[in-house]
Each structure stands twice: as C-alpha cells, then as structure tokens.
XYZ file of N, CA and C in Angstrom:
675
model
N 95.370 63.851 89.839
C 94.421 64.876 90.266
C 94.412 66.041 89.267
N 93.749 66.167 88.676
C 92.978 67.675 88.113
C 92.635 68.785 88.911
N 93.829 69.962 88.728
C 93.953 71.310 89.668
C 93.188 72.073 88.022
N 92.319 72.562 88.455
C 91.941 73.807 87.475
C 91.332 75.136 87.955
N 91.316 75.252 89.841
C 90.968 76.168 90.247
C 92.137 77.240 90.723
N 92.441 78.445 90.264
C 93.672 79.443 91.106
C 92.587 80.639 91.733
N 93.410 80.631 92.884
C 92.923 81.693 93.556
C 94.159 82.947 93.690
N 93.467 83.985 93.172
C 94.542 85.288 93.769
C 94.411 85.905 94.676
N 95.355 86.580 95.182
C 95.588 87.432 96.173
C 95.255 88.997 95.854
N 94.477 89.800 95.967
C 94.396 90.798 95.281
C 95.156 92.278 95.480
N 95.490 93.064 96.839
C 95.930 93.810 96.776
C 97.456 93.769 97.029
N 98.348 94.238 95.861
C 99.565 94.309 95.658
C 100.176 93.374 95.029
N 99.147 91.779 94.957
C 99.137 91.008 94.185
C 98.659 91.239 92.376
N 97.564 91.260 92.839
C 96.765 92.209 91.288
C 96.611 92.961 90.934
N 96.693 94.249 92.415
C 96.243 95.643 92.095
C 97.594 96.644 92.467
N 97.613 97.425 91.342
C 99.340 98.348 92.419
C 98.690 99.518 93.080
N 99.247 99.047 94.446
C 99.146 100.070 95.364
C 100.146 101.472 95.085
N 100.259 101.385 94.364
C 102.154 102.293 94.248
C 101.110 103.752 93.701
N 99.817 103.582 93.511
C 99.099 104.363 92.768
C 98.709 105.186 94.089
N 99.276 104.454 95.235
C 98.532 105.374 96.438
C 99.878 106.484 96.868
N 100.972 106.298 96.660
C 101.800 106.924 97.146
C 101.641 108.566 97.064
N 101.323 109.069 95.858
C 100.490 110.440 95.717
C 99.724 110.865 96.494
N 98.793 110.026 96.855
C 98.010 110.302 97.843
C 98.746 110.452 99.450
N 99.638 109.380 99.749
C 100.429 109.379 101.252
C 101.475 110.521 101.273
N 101.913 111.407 99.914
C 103.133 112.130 99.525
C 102.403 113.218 100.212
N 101.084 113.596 99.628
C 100.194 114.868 99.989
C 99.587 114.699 100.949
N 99.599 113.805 102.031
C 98.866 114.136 103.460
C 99.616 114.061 104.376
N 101.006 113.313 103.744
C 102.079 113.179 104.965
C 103.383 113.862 104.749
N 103.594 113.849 103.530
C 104.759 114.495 103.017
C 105.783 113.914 102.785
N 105.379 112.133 102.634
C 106.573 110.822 102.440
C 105.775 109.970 101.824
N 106.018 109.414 100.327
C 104.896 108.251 100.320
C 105.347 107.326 100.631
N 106.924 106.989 101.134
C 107.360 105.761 101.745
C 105.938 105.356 102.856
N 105.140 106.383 103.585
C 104.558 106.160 104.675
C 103.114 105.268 104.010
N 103.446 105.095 102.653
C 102.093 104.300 102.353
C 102.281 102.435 102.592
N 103.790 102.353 102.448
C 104.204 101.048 102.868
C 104.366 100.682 104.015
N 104.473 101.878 104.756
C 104.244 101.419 106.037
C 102.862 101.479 107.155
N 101.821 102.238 106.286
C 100.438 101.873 106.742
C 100.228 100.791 106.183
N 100.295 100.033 104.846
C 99.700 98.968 104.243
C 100.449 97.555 105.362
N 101.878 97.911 105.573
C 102.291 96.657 106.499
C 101.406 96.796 108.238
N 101.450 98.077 108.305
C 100.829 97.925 109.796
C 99.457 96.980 109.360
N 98.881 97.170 108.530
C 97.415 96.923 108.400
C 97.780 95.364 108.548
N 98.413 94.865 107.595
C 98.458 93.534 107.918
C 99.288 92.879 109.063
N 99.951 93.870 109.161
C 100.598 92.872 110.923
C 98.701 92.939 111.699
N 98.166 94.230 111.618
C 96.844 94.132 112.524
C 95.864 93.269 112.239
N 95.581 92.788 110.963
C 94.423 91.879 110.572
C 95.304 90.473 110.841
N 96.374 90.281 111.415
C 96.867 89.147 111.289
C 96.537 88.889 112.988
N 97.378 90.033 113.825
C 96.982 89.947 115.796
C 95.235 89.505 115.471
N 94.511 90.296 114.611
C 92.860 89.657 115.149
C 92.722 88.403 114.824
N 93.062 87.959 113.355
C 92.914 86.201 113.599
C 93.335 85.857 114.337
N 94.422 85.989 115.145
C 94.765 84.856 116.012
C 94.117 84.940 117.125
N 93.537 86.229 117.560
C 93.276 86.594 118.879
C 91.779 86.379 118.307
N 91.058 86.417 117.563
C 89.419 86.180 117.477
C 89.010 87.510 117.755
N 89.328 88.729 117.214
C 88.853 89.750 117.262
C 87.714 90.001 116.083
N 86.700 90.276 115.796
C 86.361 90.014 114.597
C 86.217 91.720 114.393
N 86.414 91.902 113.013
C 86.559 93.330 112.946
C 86.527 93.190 110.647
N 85.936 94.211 110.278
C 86.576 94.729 109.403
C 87.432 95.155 108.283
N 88.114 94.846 107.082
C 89.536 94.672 106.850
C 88.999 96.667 106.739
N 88.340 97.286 106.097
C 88.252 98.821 105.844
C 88.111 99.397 106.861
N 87.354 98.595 108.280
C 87.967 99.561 109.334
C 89.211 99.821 109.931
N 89.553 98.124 109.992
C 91.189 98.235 110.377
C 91.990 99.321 109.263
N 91.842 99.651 107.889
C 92.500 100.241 107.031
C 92.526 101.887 108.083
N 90.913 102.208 108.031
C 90.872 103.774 108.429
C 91.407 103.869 110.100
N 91.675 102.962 110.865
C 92.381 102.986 112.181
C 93.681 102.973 111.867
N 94.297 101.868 111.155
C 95.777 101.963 111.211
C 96.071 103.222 110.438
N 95.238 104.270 109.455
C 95.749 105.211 109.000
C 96.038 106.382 110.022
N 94.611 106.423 111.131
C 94.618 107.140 112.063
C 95.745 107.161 113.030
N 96.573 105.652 113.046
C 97.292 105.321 114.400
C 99.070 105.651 113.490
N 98.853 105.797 112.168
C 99.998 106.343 111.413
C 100.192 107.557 111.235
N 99.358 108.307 111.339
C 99.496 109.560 111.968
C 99.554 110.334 112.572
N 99.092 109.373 114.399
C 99.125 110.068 115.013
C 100.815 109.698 115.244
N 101.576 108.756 114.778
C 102.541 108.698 114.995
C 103.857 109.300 114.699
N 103.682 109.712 113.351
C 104.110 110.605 112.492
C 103.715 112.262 113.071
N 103.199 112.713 114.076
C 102.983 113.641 114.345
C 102.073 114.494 112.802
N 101.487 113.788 112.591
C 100.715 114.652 111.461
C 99.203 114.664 111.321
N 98.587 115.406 110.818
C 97.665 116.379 111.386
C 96.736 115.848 110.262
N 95.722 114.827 110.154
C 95.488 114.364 108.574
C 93.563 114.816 108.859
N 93.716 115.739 107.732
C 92.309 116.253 107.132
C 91.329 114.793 106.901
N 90.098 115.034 107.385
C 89.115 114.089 106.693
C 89.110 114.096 105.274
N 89.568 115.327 104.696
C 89.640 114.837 103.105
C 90.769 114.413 102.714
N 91.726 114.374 103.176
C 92.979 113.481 102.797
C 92.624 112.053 102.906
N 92.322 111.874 104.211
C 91.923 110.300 105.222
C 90.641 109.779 103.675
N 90.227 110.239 103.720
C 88.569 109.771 102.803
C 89.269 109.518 101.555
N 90.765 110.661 101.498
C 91.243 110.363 99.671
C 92.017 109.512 99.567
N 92.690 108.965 100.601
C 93.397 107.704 100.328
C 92.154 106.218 100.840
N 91.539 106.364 101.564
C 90.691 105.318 101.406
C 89.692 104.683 100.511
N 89.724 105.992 99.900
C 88.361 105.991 98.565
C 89.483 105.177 97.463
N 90.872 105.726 97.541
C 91.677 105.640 96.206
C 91.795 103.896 96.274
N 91.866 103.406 97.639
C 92.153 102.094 97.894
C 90.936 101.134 96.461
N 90.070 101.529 96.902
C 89.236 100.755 96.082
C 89.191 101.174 94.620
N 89.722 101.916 94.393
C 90.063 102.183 92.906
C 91.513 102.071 92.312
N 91.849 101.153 92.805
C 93.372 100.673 92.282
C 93.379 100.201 90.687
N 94.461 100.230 89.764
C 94.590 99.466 88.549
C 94.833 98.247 88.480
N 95.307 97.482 87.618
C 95.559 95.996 87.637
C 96.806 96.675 87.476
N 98.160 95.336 87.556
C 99.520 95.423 87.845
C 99.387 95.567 85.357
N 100.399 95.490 85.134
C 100.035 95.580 83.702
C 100.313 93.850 83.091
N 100.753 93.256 84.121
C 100.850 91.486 83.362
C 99.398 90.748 83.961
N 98.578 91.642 84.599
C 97.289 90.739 85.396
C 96.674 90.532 83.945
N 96.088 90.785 82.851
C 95.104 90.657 82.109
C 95.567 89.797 81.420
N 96.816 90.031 80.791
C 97.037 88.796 79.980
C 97.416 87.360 80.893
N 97.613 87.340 81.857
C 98.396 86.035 82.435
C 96.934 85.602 82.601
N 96.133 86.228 83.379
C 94.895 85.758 83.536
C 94.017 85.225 82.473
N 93.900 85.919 81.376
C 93.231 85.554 80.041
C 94.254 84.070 79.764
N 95.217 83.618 80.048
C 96.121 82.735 79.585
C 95.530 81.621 80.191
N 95.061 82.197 81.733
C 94.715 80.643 82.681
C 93.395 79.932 81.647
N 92.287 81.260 81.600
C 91.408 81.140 81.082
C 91.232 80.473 79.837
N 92.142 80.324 78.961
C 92.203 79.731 77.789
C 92.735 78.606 78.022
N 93.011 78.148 78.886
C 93.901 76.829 79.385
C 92.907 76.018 80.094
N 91.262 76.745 80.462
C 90.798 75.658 81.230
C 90.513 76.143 82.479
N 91.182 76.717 83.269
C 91.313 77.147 84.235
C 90.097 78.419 85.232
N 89.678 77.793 86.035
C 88.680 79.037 86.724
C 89.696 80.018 87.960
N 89.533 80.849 87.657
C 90.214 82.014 87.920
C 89.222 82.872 89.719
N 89.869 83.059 91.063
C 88.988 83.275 91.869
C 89.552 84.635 92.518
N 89.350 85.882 92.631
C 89.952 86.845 93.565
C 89.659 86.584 95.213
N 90.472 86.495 95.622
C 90.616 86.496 97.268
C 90.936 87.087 97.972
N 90.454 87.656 98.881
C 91.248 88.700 99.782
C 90.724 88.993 101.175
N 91.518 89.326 101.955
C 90.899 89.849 103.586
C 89.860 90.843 103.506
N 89.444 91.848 102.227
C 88.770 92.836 102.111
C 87.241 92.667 102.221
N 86.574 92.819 102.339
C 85.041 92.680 102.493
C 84.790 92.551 100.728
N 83.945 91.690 100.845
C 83.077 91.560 99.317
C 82.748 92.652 98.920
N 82.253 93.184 99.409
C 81.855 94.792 98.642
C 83.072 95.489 98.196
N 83.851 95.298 98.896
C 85.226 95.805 98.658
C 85.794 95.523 97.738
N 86.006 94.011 97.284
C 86.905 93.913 96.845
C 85.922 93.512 95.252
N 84.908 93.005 95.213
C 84.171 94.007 94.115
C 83.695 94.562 92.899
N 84.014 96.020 94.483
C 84.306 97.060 93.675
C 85.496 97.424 93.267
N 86.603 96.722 93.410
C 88.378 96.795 93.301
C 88.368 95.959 91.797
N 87.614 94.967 91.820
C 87.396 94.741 90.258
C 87.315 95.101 89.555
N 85.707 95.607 89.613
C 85.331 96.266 88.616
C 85.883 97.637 88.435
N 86.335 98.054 89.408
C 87.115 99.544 88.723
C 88.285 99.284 88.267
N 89.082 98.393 88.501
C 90.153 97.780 87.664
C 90.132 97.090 86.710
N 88.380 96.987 86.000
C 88.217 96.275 84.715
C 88.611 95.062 84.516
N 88.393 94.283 85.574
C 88.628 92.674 86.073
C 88.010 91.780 85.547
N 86.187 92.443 85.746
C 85.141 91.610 86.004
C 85.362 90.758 84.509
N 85.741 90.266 83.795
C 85.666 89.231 83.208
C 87.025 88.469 83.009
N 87.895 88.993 83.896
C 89.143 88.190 83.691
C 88.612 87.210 85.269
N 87.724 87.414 86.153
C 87.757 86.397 87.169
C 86.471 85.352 87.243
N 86.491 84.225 87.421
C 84.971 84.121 87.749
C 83.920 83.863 88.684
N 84.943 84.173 90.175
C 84.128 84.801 91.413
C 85.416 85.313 91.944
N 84.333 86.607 92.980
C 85.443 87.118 93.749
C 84.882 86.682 95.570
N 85.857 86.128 96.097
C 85.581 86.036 97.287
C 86.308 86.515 98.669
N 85.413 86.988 99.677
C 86.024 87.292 100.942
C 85.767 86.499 101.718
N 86.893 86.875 102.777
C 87.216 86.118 103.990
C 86.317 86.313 104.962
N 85.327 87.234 104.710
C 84.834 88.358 106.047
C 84.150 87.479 106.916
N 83.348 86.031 106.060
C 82.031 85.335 106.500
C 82.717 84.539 107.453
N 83.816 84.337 107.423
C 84.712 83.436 108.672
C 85.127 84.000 109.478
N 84.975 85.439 110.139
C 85.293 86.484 110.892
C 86.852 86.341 111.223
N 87.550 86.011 110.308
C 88.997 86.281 110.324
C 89.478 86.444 109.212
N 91.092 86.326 109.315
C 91.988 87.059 107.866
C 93.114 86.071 107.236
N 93.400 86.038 106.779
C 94.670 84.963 105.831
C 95.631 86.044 107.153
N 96.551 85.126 107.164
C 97.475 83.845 106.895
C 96.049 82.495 108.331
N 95.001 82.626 108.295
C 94.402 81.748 109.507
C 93.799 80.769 108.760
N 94.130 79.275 108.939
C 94.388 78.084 108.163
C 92.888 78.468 107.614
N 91.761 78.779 108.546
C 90.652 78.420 108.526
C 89.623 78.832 106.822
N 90.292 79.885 106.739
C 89.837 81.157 105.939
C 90.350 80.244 104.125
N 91.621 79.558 104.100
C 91.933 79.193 103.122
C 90.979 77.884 102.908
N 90.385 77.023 104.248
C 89.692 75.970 104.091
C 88.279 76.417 103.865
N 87.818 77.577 104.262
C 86.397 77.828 103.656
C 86.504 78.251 102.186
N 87.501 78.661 101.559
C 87.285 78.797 100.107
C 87.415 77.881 99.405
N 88.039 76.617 100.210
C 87.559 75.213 99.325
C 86.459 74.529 99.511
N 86.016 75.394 100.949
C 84.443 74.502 100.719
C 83.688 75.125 99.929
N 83.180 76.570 99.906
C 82.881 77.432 98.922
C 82.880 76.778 97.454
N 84.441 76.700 97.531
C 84.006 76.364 95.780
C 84.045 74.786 95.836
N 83.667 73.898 96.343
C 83.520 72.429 96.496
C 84.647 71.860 96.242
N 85.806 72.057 96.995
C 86.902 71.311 96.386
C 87.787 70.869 97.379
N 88.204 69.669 97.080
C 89.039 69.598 98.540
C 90.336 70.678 98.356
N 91.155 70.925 99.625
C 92.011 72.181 99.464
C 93.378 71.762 98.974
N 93.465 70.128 98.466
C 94.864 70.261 98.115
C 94.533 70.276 96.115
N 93.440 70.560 96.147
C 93.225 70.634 94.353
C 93.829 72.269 93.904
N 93.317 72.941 95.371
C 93.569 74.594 94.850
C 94.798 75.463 94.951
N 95.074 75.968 94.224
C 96.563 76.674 94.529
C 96.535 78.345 94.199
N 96.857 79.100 95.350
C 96.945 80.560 95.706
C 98.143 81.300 95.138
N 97.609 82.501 94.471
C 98.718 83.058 93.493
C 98.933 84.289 94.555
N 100.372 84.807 95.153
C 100.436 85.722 96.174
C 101.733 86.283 96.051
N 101.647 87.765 96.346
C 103.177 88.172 96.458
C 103.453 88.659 98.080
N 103.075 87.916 98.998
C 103.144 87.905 100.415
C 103.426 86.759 100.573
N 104.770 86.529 100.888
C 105.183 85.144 101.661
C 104.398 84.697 102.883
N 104.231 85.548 103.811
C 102.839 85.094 104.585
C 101.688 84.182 104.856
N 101.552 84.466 103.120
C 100.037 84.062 102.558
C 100.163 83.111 101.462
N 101.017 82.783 100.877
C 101.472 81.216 100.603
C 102.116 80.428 101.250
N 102.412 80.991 102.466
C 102.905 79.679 103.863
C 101.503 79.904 104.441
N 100.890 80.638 104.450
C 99.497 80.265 105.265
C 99.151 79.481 104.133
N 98.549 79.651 103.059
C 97.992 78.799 101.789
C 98.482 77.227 102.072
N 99.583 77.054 101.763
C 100.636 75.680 102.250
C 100.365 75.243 103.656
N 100.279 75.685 104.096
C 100.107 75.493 105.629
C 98.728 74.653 106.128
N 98.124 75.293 105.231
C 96.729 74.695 105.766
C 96.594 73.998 104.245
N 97.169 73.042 103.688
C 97.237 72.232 102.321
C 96.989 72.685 101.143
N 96.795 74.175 100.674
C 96.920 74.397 99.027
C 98.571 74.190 98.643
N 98.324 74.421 97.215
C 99.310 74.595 96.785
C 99.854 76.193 96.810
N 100.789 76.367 96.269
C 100.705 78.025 96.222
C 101.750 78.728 94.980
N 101.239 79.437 94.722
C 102.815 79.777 93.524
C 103.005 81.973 94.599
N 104.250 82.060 94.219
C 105.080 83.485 94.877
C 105.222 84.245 93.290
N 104.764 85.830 93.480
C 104.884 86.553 92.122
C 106.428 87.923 93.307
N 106.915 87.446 93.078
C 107.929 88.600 93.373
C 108.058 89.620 93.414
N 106.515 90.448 93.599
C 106.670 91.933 92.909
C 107.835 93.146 93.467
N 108.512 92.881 94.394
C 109.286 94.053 95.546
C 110.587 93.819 95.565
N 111.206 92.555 95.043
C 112.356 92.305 95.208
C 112.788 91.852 96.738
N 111.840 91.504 96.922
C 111.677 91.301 98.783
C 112.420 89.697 99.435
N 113.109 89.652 99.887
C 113.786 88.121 99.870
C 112.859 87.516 100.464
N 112.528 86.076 100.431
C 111.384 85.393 100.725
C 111.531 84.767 102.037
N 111.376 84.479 103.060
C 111.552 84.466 104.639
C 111.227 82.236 104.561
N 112.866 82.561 105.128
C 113.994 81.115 104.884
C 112.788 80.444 106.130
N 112.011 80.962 107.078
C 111.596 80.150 107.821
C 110.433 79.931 107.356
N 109.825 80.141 106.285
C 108.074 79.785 105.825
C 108.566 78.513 105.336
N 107.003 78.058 104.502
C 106.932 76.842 103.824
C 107.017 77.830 102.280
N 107.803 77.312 101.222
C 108.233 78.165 100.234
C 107.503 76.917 98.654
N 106.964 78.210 98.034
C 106.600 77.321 96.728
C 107.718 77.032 95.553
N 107.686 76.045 94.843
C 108.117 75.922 93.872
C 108.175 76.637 92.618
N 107.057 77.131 92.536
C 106.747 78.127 92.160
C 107.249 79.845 92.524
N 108.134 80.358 91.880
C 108.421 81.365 92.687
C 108.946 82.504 91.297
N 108.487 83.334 90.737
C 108.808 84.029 89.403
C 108.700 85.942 89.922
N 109.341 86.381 89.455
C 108.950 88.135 89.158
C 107.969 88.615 87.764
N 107.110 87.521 87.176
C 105.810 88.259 86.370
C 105.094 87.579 86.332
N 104.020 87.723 85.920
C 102.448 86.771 86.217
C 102.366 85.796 85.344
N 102.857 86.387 83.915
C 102.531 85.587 82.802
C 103.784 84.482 82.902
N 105.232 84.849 83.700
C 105.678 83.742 83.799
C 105.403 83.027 85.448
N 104.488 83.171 85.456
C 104.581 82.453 87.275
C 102.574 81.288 86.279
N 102.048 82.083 86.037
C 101.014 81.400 84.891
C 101.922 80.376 84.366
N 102.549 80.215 83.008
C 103.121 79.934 82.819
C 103.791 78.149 83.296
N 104.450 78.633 84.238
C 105.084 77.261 85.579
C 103.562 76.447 85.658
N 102.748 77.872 86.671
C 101.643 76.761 86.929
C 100.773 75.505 85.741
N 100.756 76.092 84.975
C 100.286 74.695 83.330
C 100.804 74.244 83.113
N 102.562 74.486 83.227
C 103.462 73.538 83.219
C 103.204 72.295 84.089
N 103.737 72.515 85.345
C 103.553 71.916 86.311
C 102.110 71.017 86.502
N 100.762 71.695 85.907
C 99.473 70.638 86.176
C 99.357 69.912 85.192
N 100.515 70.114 84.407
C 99.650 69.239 83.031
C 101.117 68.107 82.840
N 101.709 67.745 83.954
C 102.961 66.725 83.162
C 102.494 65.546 83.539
C-alpha cells in the first residue's frame, strides 16, 4: 500500500500556543491559567461528541474562557477576553513545522491541516502563520457536527480526501487524538512537544519522537521499506 497522505493536528501541534501565555499573565495574573483553559476546552469539545451536542470549537473557546474566570474569581474585561481570542488565531508555527513539512513535500507526500476549529478558523491560523504553502488543504471537523477524538470525524477526512482510512496517518501531540486516529484505523505518529508521559491505556504509535523533522523523518522511513 502507498501512504502519501499526512494529516496534522494543528493547535499545539503546529502552532505554539505558549505565545498566549502573555496574554493569560495580563488578564489573570498566571499564564499557567492558559493551560488550563486550553485543557478545559478540550475535555468540553470532547463531553459534546459524545453527547451530540453540536456547538462551535470558538464558541466553546469564549465559554470555557468565561467559565475560567468565573472560577478563578477574576473579573475579565471584553478587551482582554477579545485579546486572547483574537491572539488564538494568530499563532506562529512551532520553529521545526516548515522545514519537516517542506521535507514531506519533497518526498511526495500531500500534506493536510486538521483540526476541531472551524474552517475559517483554522485558515486563518495558516495563513497568519505563513503555512499556506507548506499544506495542501486545510480541513475541519465542523461539517460532521462533532470533534476528534469521535471515530466519525477521522472517517470523514478519508472520505473527503478519497482514501480509505488505513492509507492515512495523523501527526499529533495529544495522545487523545492518535488513539482516536488509531482507533478508528489511521495510522498515527506522537510529536512530544510537553514532555508529557503518554497514557499506558491508549492505543500508542510507533512512531513517537520530540521534533517534527525527526518524527517526518520515521514516517519515510517506515513508508518506503
């Protein structure tokens, strides 16, 4: 079988969020609290797939910010709230995304951004991160009214791009979302970005590196023996 399609994962995968902490430092007065809105968000887009809530990934963003502050006892200005949501979509690339990516690309390889974020969203997360020619579509989940890790969402991006789903393999630094990927038959490769130990009860890739260009790398290894 001939694998030449990767799909990425885009936020925290491709894009560093770490660029938001400035922003969570000055409205809350901790930017630890930016890791812990970004996890609420996804424990919440994860309760609606399962439950069939259909919703949003940018509304759920501006609720769980709301429901992090009211928890935190803090008092958050519409221009704070607007400055970390605006900043979301203007994230950078991590600094190994361009070249690992240009690497697939020279190898053959079609390159796909993926994410729970709305198409418009995610974009515009491209192109302000100066993407648009390292990918060659970007796609959301939104049209399946649910969110990754939900088998369903990984099987419409193989119908999307015409492929059956064990040709495609998901590049992710959320264990989550390469046991969802695996789960519902891609392949998947793990980029390590956090030092985060990888959870002994998922389905775990072979694939498993701390930089892009070596987690790239494995993957051409691995399709071409």
């Amino acid at each position: 079988m001939t694998r030449n399609t990767i799909l990425f994962d885009i936020n925290e995968t491709v894009l560093n969020l770490n660029l938001l902490k400035p922003k969570f430092a000055h409205a809350f007065g901790d930017e630890s609290v930016m890791g812990l809105w970004f996890s609420t968000l996804l424990h919440t887009s994860t309760v609606c797939a399962v439950t069939g809530l259909r919703t949003g990934f940018a509304t759920l963003a501006g609720d769980v910010l709301n429901n992090i502050a009211a928890r935190t006892q803090v008092t958050l200005s519409k221009e704070a709230r607007d400055d970390i949501l605006s900043t979301f979509s203007s994230l950078s690339a991590h600094d190994d995304i361009k070249p690992a990516l240009a690497k697939l690309r020279d190898h053959g390889y079609q390159t796909i951004a993926f994410s729970n974020s709305s198409q418009a969203l995610i974009e515009k997360q491209i192109n302000n991160a100066g993407l648009n020619d390292y990918f060659d579509q970007v796609l959301s989940v939104e049209s399946t009214g649910s969110f990754k890790p939900d088998s369903k969402v990984y099987q419409f991006a193989a119908n999307h791009l015409n492929k059956t789903i064990n040709e495609l393999r998901l590049v992710a630094t959320h264990d989550w979302d390469t046991h969802g990927a695996m789960s519902a038959g891609m392949l998947a490769a793990y980029i390590d970005r956090a030092g985060t130990p990888y959870n002994p009860q998922y389905l775990t890739p072979t694939i498993h590196e701390q930089d892009m260009l070596t987690v790239v790398e494995k993957i051409i290894e691995a399709d071409h023996k």
